[in-house]
Amino acid sequence: MSSERPDNDVSTTRRRSPLVAASVAAAVLLAGGGGAYWAATAADGGDGTPSAASGGGSAPPPLALDDAGTPSAPSREGIAPGEPDPHGGRLVYRASGKLPDGPEKAAVQRAGGTVTAAEVTRLAKALGLAGTPRPEATSWKVGSDGDGSGPVLRVNKQAPGSWTFTRYGSGGTDNCKKGAVCSVAPGGTGQPVDEKTAKAAAAPVLKAVGQDGAALDAGQLMGSVRVVNADPVVDGLPTYGWATGVQVGPDGQVTGGAGKLKAPEKGDAYPVIGAAEALERLNAAQPPAGEIGGCASPAPLSDGVGCGARTGAERPATTVAVKKAVFGLAAHTSGGEQLLVPSWIFSVEPAGGVGDTVTQVAVDPEHLTRKPVPGESAGGGDGTTKDRAIRSYSADGRTLAVTFWGGVCGTYTASAREDGHTVRVSVTEKRDPDKVCVMIAKELTRTVTLERPLDGRKVVDEASGSVVPRA
């Protein structure tokens, strides 16, 4: 894969928010709530059906995104949820000079299939881990059990195979007693290695995950640990939100990391809009000046007035300069399925600020639709929905157990329709629409009693029609 990035005639520096921390985890951003759910394994899988790139003039199916193509937000570090942005109100993005048009069409890249034990073994070897991958529910595990002090690699079975690695567990060198101050960092103490050394240490890992041709940035430091961030090029296009992060300690050893093991598969191609129209849509999607910061909770106050109406005088708009526009692929989800969507990647820089990046979906809006996010109803206002994406299943006799991502306030039941070849499973959620609930997801399991044992029949998600992988 090439690391070259197409761009227009202006350039800027790019600031990264930290991708991985000493204790690595994968995040699932939940639309509408502004929060993130952190888990030891990533929230992969979903109800999208991989398909071949459209051709022959046939119209592609509507692209259903959980966020309907809502633009990414620039990082605003240090701002608590519900607090106003001290740098100003509504952001208005402005470009000087002509913006590029981009191609006429581009394909969505979908995370299809499952990760094999051989693929996990390849990554484990690159990390210096010995042992055979062991299945644990919806993930693979390689590494120490015992007191948890040894290295451990976890890889989600469902594509794209989100993985996390830590060389020092909770029982290792960073396990401080209550009230004590840790003075020894995982990987040793001392000065961080230089960027060249860090990239060399990360190279075997990046090769194992198929990202040895990715664009690298080794400028991030976490104390004495240097992080190598790799943005892969997929189908000849740069990506955003699909990065791999490899942590390298001061001894030159890889101490942690996170990323995706399995390359995405090419899906349907869609007509796309140019950078100028995408920038207009990016600006149109910004909240009104008086709503910056929003509410810490979606609930109205006791008098029925939302907190957004109490912000007082509208804050002035802040103009943000667009320094570069690149056509590429940005990470989104469809029913929980991770995919890369044709997007414009804008390098931006507020006046007197530091360079940052925002993205806007480039797929023609006529081809976009929206799927309910976790905790939402599919309609009707009674809190009932059947849109829960089933991630995996296990079977024991007539008992079929299915896993899925759900909210903390919902009540979930599973049901099945059977024939001689297929078992179609639905997961139904019931929520009280008047109850205030935090937008947090967790992995859940529900069981169904079949009329007869599964006996080789396919398990299909009733809502999407996609085949559900065995855990």
PDB file of C-alpha atoms in Angstrom, residues 74-88 292-293:
ATOM      1  CA  PRO A  74     -12.457  18.596  15.942  1.00  0.00           C
ATOM      2  CA  SER A  75     -10.866  17.673  19.229  1.00  0.00           C
ATOM      3  CA  ARG A  76     -11.607  20.105  22.089  1.00  0.00           C
ATOM      4  CA  GLU A  77      -9.358  18.753  24.770  1.00  0.00           C
ATOM      5  CA  GLY A  78     -10.051  19.729  28.348  1.00  0.00           C
ATOM      6  CA  ILE A  79     -13.712  20.643  27.817  1.00  0.00           C
ATOM      7  CA  ALA A  80     -16.077  18.711  30.097  1.00  0.00           C
ATOM      8  CA  PRO A  81     -19.404  17.442  28.707  1.00  0.00           C
ATOM      9  CA  GLY A  82     -22.011  20.170  28.986  1.00  0.00           C
ATOM     10  CA  GLU A  83     -19.459  22.969  29.372  1.00  0.00           C
ATOM     11  CA  PRO A  84     -19.167  25.784  26.799  1.00  0.00           C
ATOM     12  CA  ASP A  85     -16.175  25.953  24.516  1.00  0.00           C
ATOM     13  CA  PRO A  86     -13.931  28.721  25.856  1.00  0.00           C
ATOM     14  CA  HIS A  87     -12.541  29.307  22.372  1.00  0.00           C
ATOM     15  CA  GLY A  88     -15.843  30.528  20.983  1.00  0.00           C
ATOM     16  CA  ILE A 292     -22.268  25.098  21.994  1.00  0.00           C
ATOM     17  CA  GLY A 293     -21.604  22.733  24.876  1.00  0.00           C
TER      18      GLY A 293
END
